Structure formats: structure tokens, C-alpha cells
Amino acid sequence: MKIVLIRHAKSIDIIKPMPVEGRGYKLYAADSDISKETAKALWLEESFDATELLCEFEDGGTESKDDAVARAGKFLDIIEKDGEDVIAISHEHFLKLLFKQLRKRGYQIKRSNLFKIDYLEKAIASKRSDRCGGCTHDCQLSNPGCDIGREKASRSKLQ
């Protein structure tokens, strides 16, 4: 299972479409105007689920941090139960909470930035056990790019 997390756009004028039709991803977006507009522009009107589980967390707001962490855990429980590849659009501070929860659950996260999450930045999370781990590429077993990954993927299919 692969989880792609994207921060919403600052403005939808700069969005380049991301074709997802027929690629097997379940699509989610936060139930906020900017996230839904980003989803519509990115996915070319492909259907997606808008959920309050991905809405922004503001420190000192009406929601406590513990409640936001529980909400992140609930979202992860839902997508892990389904076991499908997922793409989700959310907000900067909530994505940080999701990253922490994913690491606690044994996921490895690849991002382009170390600190701040830029607008439209994509982060890819996958279980460590779903990766080959035997080369510098650290391929996903669903699409191995090296001999070690192909061998490990074929062994895991046999089990």
C-alpha cells in the first residue's frame, strides 16, 4: 500500500493536472474549499471523498492536539483497513501530525523538503516491509526497479 500526501495549492491557477484515472488510487481531500478546489484541478474532475478527518489543525484553536492526533489515527485506520493505494490532500499542520502517526505505524516517508511543507508538495509513505531495502534505490515491491527488489517481490508473492 502506498500513501501519497499532498499539501493544498496556494492558488489553483498554478496547478498542473495529475492524471490518476485508471491507476488504482483512492482519492481523498480535506473538507475545505481550497483542498476541494485543489483536488478538482489536480485530478481533472475525478471523483474523490471530501472528509473532515483531513481538515487543518490549528494550535490553540477549538480542537486540542490530542483530538487532532486521534483524527489522524482514525483516517489512517480507515485507509489501512481498505488496503488500497491512496492520494490525499490536506493542510500543512495536519500533514505534520499525519507524518508522525505514519512513522509510529512503521511507514517510511519520502519528501522533497526537510522542514516546511510547501504548497503542492508530495510526500510518499509506504511500510518498510513493502520496500526492498537492498540497494540505494530502496524500491517499492509493487514496482521493483532492481534485481534485489524483483527477487524479494517474487518471494513475497509465493507466501
Backbone as a printed PyTorch tensor [residue, N CA C, xyz], in Angstrom:
tensor([[[  0.8430,  -1.1790,   0.0000],
         [  0.0000,   0.0000,   0.0000],
         [  0.8880,   1.2430,   0.0000]],

        [[  0.5520,   2.1730,  -0.8480],
         [  1.2900,   3.4300,  -0.9520],
         [  0.3350,   4.5680,  -0.6240]],

        [[  0.8100,   5.5180,   0.1770],
         [  0.0170,   6.6910,   0.5540],
         [  0.7550,   7.9270,   0.0550]],

        [[  0.1050,   8.7040,  -0.7990],
         [  0.6730,   9.9570,  -1.2930],
         [ -0.0850,  11.0880,  -0.6120]],

        [[  0.6420,  11.9250,   0.1150],
         [  0.0410,  13.0560,   0.8180],
         [  0.4950,  14.3460,   0.1520]],

        [[ -0.4590,  15.2230,  -0.1350],
         [ -0.1780,  16.4670,  -0.8600],
         [ -0.7440,  17.6430,  -0.0660]],

        [[  0.0520,  18.6940,   0.0660],
         [ -0.4750,  19.9220,   0.6550],
         [ -1.2550,  20.6620,  -0.4220]],

        [[ -2.3570,  21.2590,  -0.0390],
         [ -3.1940,  22.0020,  -0.9880],
         [ -2.4040,  23.1160,  -1.6700]],

        [[ -2.9360,  23.6340,  -2.7550],
         [ -2.2880,  24.7160,  -3.5020],
         [ -2.5600,  26.0600,  -2.8300]],

        [[ -1.6580,  26.9870,  -3.0410],
         [ -1.8740,  28.3510,  -2.5610],
         [ -2.9310,  29.0140,  -3.4440]],

        [[ -2.8240,  28.7350,  -4.7360],
         [ -3.7690,  29.2520,  -5.7160],
         [ -3.9430,  28.1790,  -6.7900]],

        [[ -5.1500,  27.9480,  -7.2370],
         [ -5.3630,  26.8740,  -8.2150],
         [ -4.9260,  27.2730,  -9.6190]],

        [[ -4.5060,  28.5190,  -9.8060],
         [ -4.0640,  28.9740, -11.1280],
         [ -2.7720,  28.3010, -11.5770]],

        [[ -1.9590,  27.8290, -10.6390],
         [ -0.6430,  27.2790, -10.9790],
         [ -0.6240,  25.7470, -11.0500]],

        [[ -1.7600,  25.1090, -10.9110],
         [ -1.8070,  23.6470, -10.8370],
         [ -1.6740,  23.0140, -12.2140]],

        [[ -0.7710,  22.0420, -12.2890],
         [ -0.6710,  21.1980, -13.4820],
         [ -1.3870,  19.8950, -13.1510]],

        [[ -2.2850,  19.4430, -14.0070],
         [ -3.0580,  18.2380, -13.7070],
         [ -2.1900,  17.0040, -13.4610]],

        [[ -2.6840,  16.1480, -12.6070],
         [ -2.0110,  14.9120, -12.2340],
         [ -2.9540,  13.7800, -12.6280]],

        [[ -2.7660,  13.1640, -13.7920],
         [ -3.7150,  12.1380, -14.2390],
         [ -3.6820,  10.9120, -13.3310]],

        [[ -4.8230,  10.5870, -12.7380],
         [ -4.9030,   9.4460, -11.8320],
         [ -5.9130,   8.3980, -12.3050]],

        [[ -6.6500,   8.7080, -13.3550],
         [ -7.6870,   7.7970, -13.8330],
         [ -7.0810,   6.4450, -14.2230]],

        [[ -7.6600,   5.3870, -13.6870],
         [ -7.2270,   4.0440, -14.0260],
         [ -5.9450,   3.5940, -13.3570]],

        [[ -5.4380,   4.3550, -12.4300],
         [ -4.1780,   3.9840, -11.7660],
         [ -4.3960,   3.3170, -10.4180]],

        [[ -5.6350,   3.1400, -10.0060],
         [ -5.9410,   2.3850,  -8.7960],
         [ -5.8190,   3.1400,  -7.4810]],

        [[ -5.7940,   4.4640,  -7.5120],
         [ -5.7070,   5.2350,  -6.2780],
         [ -7.0960,   5.5910,  -5.7720]],

        [[ -7.2740,   5.5260,  -4.4680],
         [ -8.4710,   6.0640,  -3.8270],
         [ -8.1200,   7.4970,  -3.4570]],

        [[ -8.9820,   8.4380,  -3.8120],
         [ -8.6780,   9.8610,  -3.6710],
         [ -9.4570,  10.4970,  -2.5170]],

        [[ -8.7360,  11.2470,  -1.6950],
         [ -9.3240,  11.9580,  -0.5640],
         [ -8.8570,  13.4030,  -0.5800]],

        [[ -9.6870,  14.2870,  -0.0220],
         [ -9.3000,  15.6800,   0.1750],
         [ -9.9430,  16.1680,   1.4590]],

        [[ -9.2930,  17.1250,   2.1010],
         [ -9.8810,  17.7470,   3.2840],
         [-11.1700,  18.4570,   2.8710]],

        [[-12.1060,  18.5170,   3.7920],
         [-13.3890,  19.1550,   3.5050],
         [-13.2800,  20.6690,   3.7220]],

        [[-12.3850,  21.2930,   2.9580],
         [-12.2410,  22.7510,   2.9720],
         [-12.2420,  23.2050,   1.5170]],

        [[-12.6030,  24.4450,   1.2950],
         [-12.7300,  24.9460,  -0.0790],
         [-11.4330,  24.8190,  -0.8640]],

        [[-10.2970,  25.2310,  -0.2830],
         [ -9.0390,  25.2110,  -1.0210],
         [ -8.6000,  23.7790,  -1.3240]],

        [[ -8.8280,  22.8610,  -0.4130],
         [ -8.4530,  21.4580,  -0.6620],
         [ -9.3210,  20.8440,  -1.7530]],

        [[-10.6160,  21.1270,  -1.7150],
         [-11.5110,  20.5760,  -2.7420],
         [-11.2180,  21.1890,  -4.1140]],

        [[-10.9180,  22.4910,  -4.1510],
         [-10.5630,  23.1370,  -5.4220],
         [ -9.2470,  22.5640,  -5.9590]],

        [[ -8.2930,  22.3250,  -5.0720],
         [ -7.0200,  21.7200,  -5.4750],
         [ -7.2650,  20.3310,  -6.0480]],

        [[ -8.1010,  19.5540,  -5.3860],
         [ -8.4110,  18.1940,  -5.8510],
         [ -9.0650,  18.2180,  -7.2280]],

        [[-10.0190,  19.1110,  -7.4160],
         [-10.7000,  19.2010,  -8.7150],
         [ -9.7260,  19.5760,  -9.8270]],

        [[ -8.8260,  20.5080,  -9.5470],
         [ -7.8690,  20.9510, -10.5630],
         [ -6.7770,  19.9030, -10.8090]],

        [[ -6.3070,  19.2570,  -9.7590],
         [ -5.2510,  18.2580,  -9.8900],
         [ -5.7360,  16.9960, -10.6000]],

        [[ -6.9080,  16.5420, -10.2180],
         [ -7.3920,  15.2370, -10.6750],
         [ -8.4000,  15.3260, -11.8110]],

        [[ -8.5000,  16.4910, -12.4370],
         [ -9.3460,  16.6710, -13.6230],
         [-10.7750,  16.1640, -13.4150]],

        [[-11.3740,  16.6160, -12.3240],
         [-12.7640,  16.2800, -12.0140],
         [-12.9920,  14.7950, -11.7190]],

        [[-11.9310,  14.0370, -11.4310],
         [-12.0690,  12.6410, -10.9940],
         [-12.7810,  12.6510,  -9.6350]],

        [[-13.6060,  11.6690,  -9.3560],
         [-14.3420,  11.6730,  -8.0910],
         [-13.3970,  11.4100,  -6.9190]],

        [[-13.6680,  12.0710,  -5.8010],
         [-12.8670,  11.9320,  -4.5910],
         [-13.7780,  12.0950,  -3.3830]],

        [[-13.2930,  11.6310,  -2.2380],
         [-14.0300,  11.7680,  -0.9840],
         [-13.5040,  12.9790,  -0.2290]],

        [[-14.3850,  13.9280,   0.0650],
         [-14.0230,  15.0740,   0.9020],
         [-14.3680,  14.6980,   2.3410]],

        [[-13.3760,  14.7530,   3.2210],
         [-13.5840,  14.3110,   4.5950],
         [-13.0640,  15.3240,   5.6070]],

        [[-13.7880,  15.4520,   6.6840],
         [-13.3590,  16.3450,   7.7630],
         [-12.1850,  15.7670,   8.5340]],

        [[-11.9040,  14.4820,   8.3360],
         [-10.7770,  13.8560,   9.0200],
         [ -9.4410,  14.4630,   8.5960]],

        [[ -9.3880,  15.1010,   7.4190],
         [ -8.1540,  15.6940,   6.9020],
         [ -8.0800,  17.2050,   7.0880]],

        [[ -9.0640,  17.8070,   7.7610],
         [ -9.0840,  19.2610,   7.9190],
         [ -7.9290,  19.7390,   8.7920]],

        [[ -7.6020,  21.0070,   8.6440],
         [ -6.4450,  21.6050,   9.3080],
         [ -6.5790,  21.5790,  10.8240]],

        [[ -5.4350,  21.4440,  11.4660],
         [ -5.3310,  21.5730,  12.9160],
         [ -4.6090,  22.8740,  13.2110]],

        [[ -5.2240,  23.7270,  14.0080],
         [ -4.5810,  24.9840,  14.3890],
         [ -4.3020,  24.9420,  15.8790]],

        [[ -3.0190,  25.0390,  16.2310],
         [ -2.6300,  25.0120,  17.6370],
         [ -3.2910,  26.1840,  18.3580]],

        [[ -3.9500,  25.9010,  19.4590],
         [ -4.6410,  26.9420,  20.2070],
         [ -6.0420,  27.1990,  19.6940]],

        [[ -6.4980,  26.4340,  18.7160],
         [ -7.8440,  26.5780,  18.1730],
         [ -8.8600,  25.8520,  19.0370]],

        [[ -9.9950,  25.5420,  18.4490],
         [-11.0650,  24.8890,  19.1990],
         [-10.7950,  23.4060,  19.4310]],

        [[ -9.9410,  22.8160,  18.6300],
         [ -9.6260,  21.3950,  18.7550],
         [ -8.2850,  21.2170,  19.4790]],

        [[ -8.2410,  20.2770,  20.4110],
         [ -6.9780,  20.0150,  21.1010],
         [ -6.0610,  19.1870,  20.2010]],

        [[ -4.7790,  19.2010,  20.5190],
         [ -3.8120,  18.4280,  19.7310],
         [ -4.1160,  16.9360,  19.8410]],

        [[ -4.5250,  16.4840,  21.0190],
         [ -4.8740,  15.0710,  21.2060],
         [ -6.0460,  14.6670,  20.3110]],

        [[ -7.0270,  15.5560,  20.1650],
         [ -8.1700,  15.2710,  19.2880],
         [ -7.7260,  15.1900,  17.8310]],

        [[ -6.8150,  16.0770,  17.4370],
         [ -6.3160,  16.0750,  16.0580],
         [ -5.4930,  14.8170,  15.7870]],

        [[ -4.6970,  14.3900,  16.7610],
         [ -3.9220,  13.1570,  16.6150],
         [ -4.8640,  11.9590,  16.4890]],

        [[ -5.9310,  11.9560,  17.2820],
         [ -6.9240,  10.8750,  17.2040],
         [ -7.6060,  10.8740,  15.8380]],

        [[ -7.8670,  12.0590,  15.3050],
         [ -8.4780,  12.1810,  13.9770],
         [ -7.5440,  11.6460,  12.9000]],

        [[ -6.2490,  11.9530,  13.0310],
         [ -5.2550,  11.4250,  12.0890],
         [ -5.2130,   9.9020,  12.1720]],

        [[ -5.2470,   9.3750,  13.3880],
         [ -5.2520,   7.9290,  13.5720],
         [ -6.4910,   7.2740,  12.9790]],

        [[ -7.6290,   7.9320,  13.1040],
         [ -8.8710,   7.3940,  12.5410],
         [ -8.7880,   7.3330,  11.0130]],

        [[ -8.2460,   8.3880,  10.3990],
         [ -8.0830,   8.3870,   8.9450],
         [ -7.1610,   7.2520,   8.5140]],

        [[ -6.0440,   7.0830,   9.2210],
         [ -5.1050,   6.0120,   8.8750],
         [ -5.7220,   4.6330,   9.0920]],

        [[ -6.5380,   4.4880,  10.1300],
         [ -7.2280,   3.2080,  10.3580],
         [ -8.1180,   2.8620,   9.1660]],

        [[ -8.8300,   3.8540,   8.6590],
         [ -9.7450,   3.6350,   7.5300],
         [ -8.9820,   3.2090,   6.2830]],

        [[ -7.9010,   3.9200,   5.9570],
         [ -7.2000,   3.5880,   4.7150],
         [ -6.3930,   2.3000,   4.8450]],

        [[ -5.8890,   2.0060,   6.0410],
         [ -5.1770,   0.7380,   6.2260],
         [ -6.1360,  -0.4430,   6.1400]],

        [[ -7.3500,  -0.2640,   6.6240],
         [ -8.3490,  -1.3330,   6.5540],
         [ -8.6880,  -1.6540,   5.0980]],

        [[ -8.8140,  -0.5940,   4.2670],
         [ -9.1190,  -0.7900,   2.8460],
         [ -7.9320,  -1.3990,   2.1090]],

        [[ -6.7230,  -1.0070,   2.4740],
         [ -5.5110,  -1.5540,   1.8780],
         [ -5.2200,  -1.0910,   0.4590]],

        [[ -5.9260,  -0.0600,  -0.0140],
         [ -5.7070,   0.4560,  -1.3660],
         [ -4.6500,   1.5580,  -1.3500]],

        [[ -4.0530,   1.8120,  -2.5210],
         [ -3.1730,   2.9660,  -2.6610],
         [ -4.0330,   4.2230,  -2.5590]],

        [[ -3.5100,   5.2400,  -1.8780],
         [ -4.2940,   6.4320,  -1.5560],
         [ -3.5200,   7.6890,  -1.9240]],

        [[ -4.2560,   8.6930,  -2.3980],
         [ -3.7240,  10.0460,  -2.5300],
         [ -4.6620,  10.9450,  -1.7320]],

        [[ -4.0810,  11.7680,  -0.8490],
         [ -4.9000,  12.6370,  -0.0070],
         [ -4.3260,  14.0500,   0.0040]],

        [[ -5.2250,  15.0310,  -0.0420],
         [ -4.8450,  16.4420,   0.0180],
         [ -5.2800,  16.9940,   1.3700]],

        [[ -4.3440,  17.6560,   2.0480],
         [ -4.6620,  18.2260,   3.3460],
         [ -3.8740,  19.5210,   3.5540]],

        [[ -3.7560,  19.9270,   4.7990],
         [ -3.1290,  21.1920,   5.1730],
         [ -1.8070,  20.9470,   5.8960]],

        [[ -0.9670,  21.9470,   5.9200],
         [  0.4020,  21.8160,   6.4320],
         [  0.4790,  21.2310,   7.8420]],

        [[ -0.1970,  21.8280,   8.8020],
         [ -0.0550,  21.3780,  10.1860],
         [ -0.6590,  19.9890,  10.3980]],

        [[ -1.7370,  19.6930,   9.7100],
         [ -2.3190,  18.3610,   9.8570],
         [ -1.4310,  17.3120,   9.1880]],

        [[ -0.7960,  17.6570,   8.0790],
         [  0.1180,  16.7190,   7.4320],
         [  1.2780,  16.3620,   8.3650]],

        [[  1.7670,  17.3330,   9.1330],
         [  2.8380,  17.0560,  10.0880],
         [  2.3900,  16.0190,  11.1180]],

        [[  1.1470,  16.1440,  11.5890],
         [  0.6070,  15.1460,  12.5220],
         [  0.4890,  13.7770,  11.8540]],

        [[  0.0440,  13.7680,  10.6040],
         [ -0.0670,  12.5030,   9.8680],
         [  1.3000,  11.8400,   9.6930]],

        [[  2.3210,  12.6410,   9.3800],
         [  3.6700,  12.0880,   9.2170],
         [  4.1250,  11.3900,  10.4960]],

        [[  3.8930,  12.0230,  11.6500],
         [  4.2900,  11.4280,  12.9300],
         [  3.5500,  10.1140,  13.1790]],

        [[  2.2480,  10.1110,  12.8900],
         [  1.4590,   8.8910,  13.1020],
         [  1.8950,   7.7800,  12.1520]],

        [[  2.2060,   8.1470,  10.9210],
         [  2.6720,   7.1510,   9.9560],
         [  3.9940,   6.5280,  10.4020]],

        [[  4.9190,   7.3420,  10.8900],
         [  6.2040,   6.8090,  11.3670],
         [  6.0020,   5.8560,  12.5420]],

        [[  5.0730,   6.1980,  13.4420],
         [  4.7770,   5.3240,  14.5780],
         [  4.2240,   3.9800,  14.1160]],

        [[  3.5570,   3.9780,  12.9720],
         [  2.9620,   2.7430,  12.4510],
         [  3.9160,   1.9780,  11.5330]],

        [[  5.1560,   2.4150,  11.4480],
         [  6.1530,   1.6840,  10.6740],
         [  6.2500,   2.0720,   9.2160]],

        [[  5.8070,   3.2730,   8.8760],
         [  5.9080,   3.7440,   7.4990],
         [  7.1920,   4.5390,   7.3170]],

        [[  7.6820,   4.5210,   6.1080],
         [  8.8280,   5.3200,   5.7040],
         [  8.2690,   6.4270,   4.8110]],

        [[  8.7000,   7.6530,   5.0220],
         [  8.1610,   8.7920,   4.2810],
         [  9.2670,   9.4390,   3.4650]],

        [[  8.9980,   9.6150,   2.1750],
         [  9.9350,  10.3210,   1.2960],
         [  9.3210,  11.6670,   0.9460]],

        [[ 10.1020,  12.7280,   1.2160],
         [  9.6630,  14.0870,   0.9170],
         [ 10.7920,  14.8370,   0.2630]],

        [[ 10.4390,  15.9550,  -0.3650],
         [ 11.4660,  16.7620,  -1.0170],
         [ 12.0750,  17.7880,  -0.0630]],

        [[ 11.3600,  18.1870,   0.9710],
         [ 11.8660,  19.1670,   1.9340],
         [ 11.9930,  18.5360,   3.3070]],

        [[ 12.8720,  19.1060,   4.1090],
         [ 13.0600,  18.5800,   5.4500],
         [ 12.1360,  19.2140,   6.4760]],

        [[ 11.8940,  20.5120,   6.3630],
         [ 11.1690,  21.2090,   7.4180],
         [  9.7690,  21.6180,   6.9700]],

        [[  9.6690,  22.7410,   6.2980],
         [  8.3780,  23.2870,   5.8850],
         [  7.7730,  22.4470,   4.7670]],

        [[  6.4750,  22.2840,   4.8190],
         [  5.7710,  21.5680,   3.7540],
         [  5.2520,  22.6100,   2.7740]],

        [[  5.8190,  22.6600,   1.5840],
         [  5.4370,  23.6470,   0.5770],
         [  4.0730,  23.3290,  -0.0200]],

        [[  3.4770,  24.3350,  -0.6360],
         [  2.2230,  24.1330,  -1.3520],
         [  2.4460,  23.1170,  -2.4710]],

        [[  1.5410,  22.1940,  -2.6140],
         [  1.5510,  21.1270,  -3.6190],
         [  2.7180,  20.1410,  -3.4640]],

        [[  3.4150,  20.1820,  -2.3320],
         [  4.4810,  19.2020,  -2.1000],
         [  3.8570,  17.8190,  -1.9080]],

        [[  4.4880,  16.8200,  -2.5180],
         [  4.0230,  15.4400,  -2.4080],
         [  4.9590,  14.6630,  -1.5000]],

        [[  4.3920,  13.9160,  -0.5640],
         [  5.1530,  13.0130,   0.2900],
         [  4.5980,  11.6160,   0.0620]],

        [[  5.4920,  10.6450,  -0.0500],
         [  5.0740,   9.2680,  -0.3070],
         [  5.4150,   8.4200,   0.9110]],

        [[  4.4110,   7.7540,   1.4410],
         [  4.5950,   6.8960,   2.6110],
         [  4.2940,   5.4540,   2.2270]],

        [[  5.1510,   4.5650,   2.6740],
         [  4.9180,   3.1340,   2.4780],
         [  5.5510,   2.3800,   3.6360]],

        [[  5.0220,   1.2060,   3.9290],
         [  5.5650,   0.3770,   5.0100],
         [  6.9910,  -0.0220,   4.6680]],

        [[  7.8290,  -0.0790,   5.6590],
         [  9.2110,  -0.5060,   5.4350],
         [  9.2490,  -1.9160,   4.8640]],

        [[  8.3080,  -2.7510,   5.2690],
         [  8.2720,  -4.1340,   4.7870],
         [  7.8590,  -4.2180,   3.3210]],

        [[  7.3040,  -3.1490,   2.7480],
         [  6.8940,  -3.1170,   1.3450],
         [  7.9970,  -2.5860,   0.4410]],

        [[  9.2060,  -2.4420,   0.9790],
         [ 10.3300,  -1.9040,   0.2180],
         [ 11.4480,  -2.9430,   0.1940]],

        [[ 12.2700,  -2.9140,  -0.8430],
         [ 13.3220,  -3.9340,  -0.9640],
         [ 14.4210,  -3.7260,   0.0640]],

        [[ 14.8410,  -2.4920,   0.2640],
         [ 15.8460,  -2.2020,   1.2710],
         [ 17.2320,  -2.7370,   0.9540]],

        [[ 17.4160,  -3.3160,  -0.2360],
         [ 18.6890,  -3.9410,  -0.5470],
         [ 19.5960,  -3.1370,  -1.4600]],

        [[ 19.1630,  -1.9810,  -1.8960],
         [ 20.0030,  -1.1720,  -2.7790],
         [ 19.7990,   0.3000,  -2.4490]],

        [[ 20.4930,   1.1570,  -3.1410],
         [ 20.3640,   2.5910,  -2.8770],
         [ 19.0380,   3.1510,  -3.3590]],

        [[ 18.3480,   2.4370,  -4.2520],
         [ 17.0490,   2.9040,  -4.7410],
         [ 15.9480,   2.6980,  -3.7120]],

        [[ 16.0830,   1.6350,  -2.8880],
         [ 15.0680,   1.2670,  -1.8930],
         [ 13.6900,   1.1930,  -2.5530]],

        [[ 13.5840,   0.3690,  -3.5940],
         [ 12.3860,   0.2510,  -4.4280],
         [ 11.1660,  -0.2150,  -3.6380]],

        [[ 10.0110,   0.1630,  -4.1270],
         [  8.7720,  -0.4040,  -3.6090],
         [  8.5710,  -1.7550,  -4.2770]],

        [[  8.1380,  -2.7310,  -3.5110],
         [  7.9730,  -4.0740,  -4.0580],
         [  6.8270,  -4.1490,  -5.0630]],

        [[  5.9200,  -3.1990,  -5.0280],
         [  4.8330,  -3.1790,  -6.0120],
         [  5.3530,  -2.8020,  -7.3950]],

        [[  6.5250,  -2.1390,  -7.4590],
         [  7.1340,  -1.7500,  -8.7180],
         [  8.6570,  -1.7540,  -8.5560]],

        [[  9.2460,  -2.9530,  -8.3770],
         [ 10.6840,  -3.0060,  -8.1080],
         [ 11.5180,  -2.5670,  -9.2990]],

        [[ 12.6000,  -1.8460,  -9.0190],
         [ 13.4490,  -1.3420, -10.0870],
         [ 14.8430,  -1.9380, -10.0710]],

        [[ 15.0580,  -2.9640,  -9.2490],
         [ 16.3660,  -3.6050,  -9.1910],
         [ 16.1720,  -5.1110,  -9.0430]],

        [[ 17.2250,  -5.8590,  -9.2500],
         [ 17.1460,  -7.3170,  -9.1460],
         [ 16.7940,  -7.7700,  -7.7350]],

        [[ 17.3330,  -7.0870,  -6.7410],
         [ 17.0400,  -7.4450,  -5.3540],
         [ 15.5500,  -7.2460,  -5.0760]],

        [[ 15.0080,  -6.1260,  -5.5310],
         [ 13.5850,  -5.8470,  -5.3350],
         [ 12.7040,  -6.8360,  -6.0720]],

        [[ 13.0570,  -7.1780,  -7.3040],
         [ 12.2650,  -8.1430,  -8.0750],
         [ 12.2620,  -9.5150,  -7.4010]],

        [[ 13.4260,  -9.9330,  -6.8850],
         [ 13.5210, -11.2160,  -6.2080],
         [ 12.6830, -11.2280,  -4.9160]],

        [[ 12.8050, -10.1630,  -4.1280],
         [ 12.0420, -10.0810,  -2.8920],
         [ 10.5360, -10.0220,  -3.1770]],

        [[ 10.1360,  -9.2860,  -4.2180],
         [  8.7260,  -9.2080,  -4.5970],
         [  8.1980, -10.5680,  -5.0150]],

        [[  8.9770, -11.3210,  -5.7840],
         [  8.5120, -12.6520,  -6.2170],
         [  8.4170, -13.6050,  -5.0380]],

        [[  9.3410, -13.5030,  -4.0740],
         [  9.2680, -14.3440,  -2.8800],
         [  8.0340, -14.0170,  -2.0370]],

        [[  7.7030, -12.7190,  -1.9130],
         [  6.5520, -12.3340,  -1.1060],
         [  5.2440, -12.7520,  -1.7540]],

        [[  5.2070, -12.8580,  -3.0890],
         [  4.0040, -13.3230,  -3.7770],
         [  3.7910, -14.8130,  -3.5620]],

        [[  4.8650, -15.5540,  -3.4000],
         [  4.7720, -17.0080,  -3.2000],
         [  4.2340, -17.3580,  -1.8210]],

        [[  4.4050, -16.4810,  -0.8490],
         [  3.9850, -16.7770,   0.5320],
         [  2.5200, -16.5860,   0.7380]]])
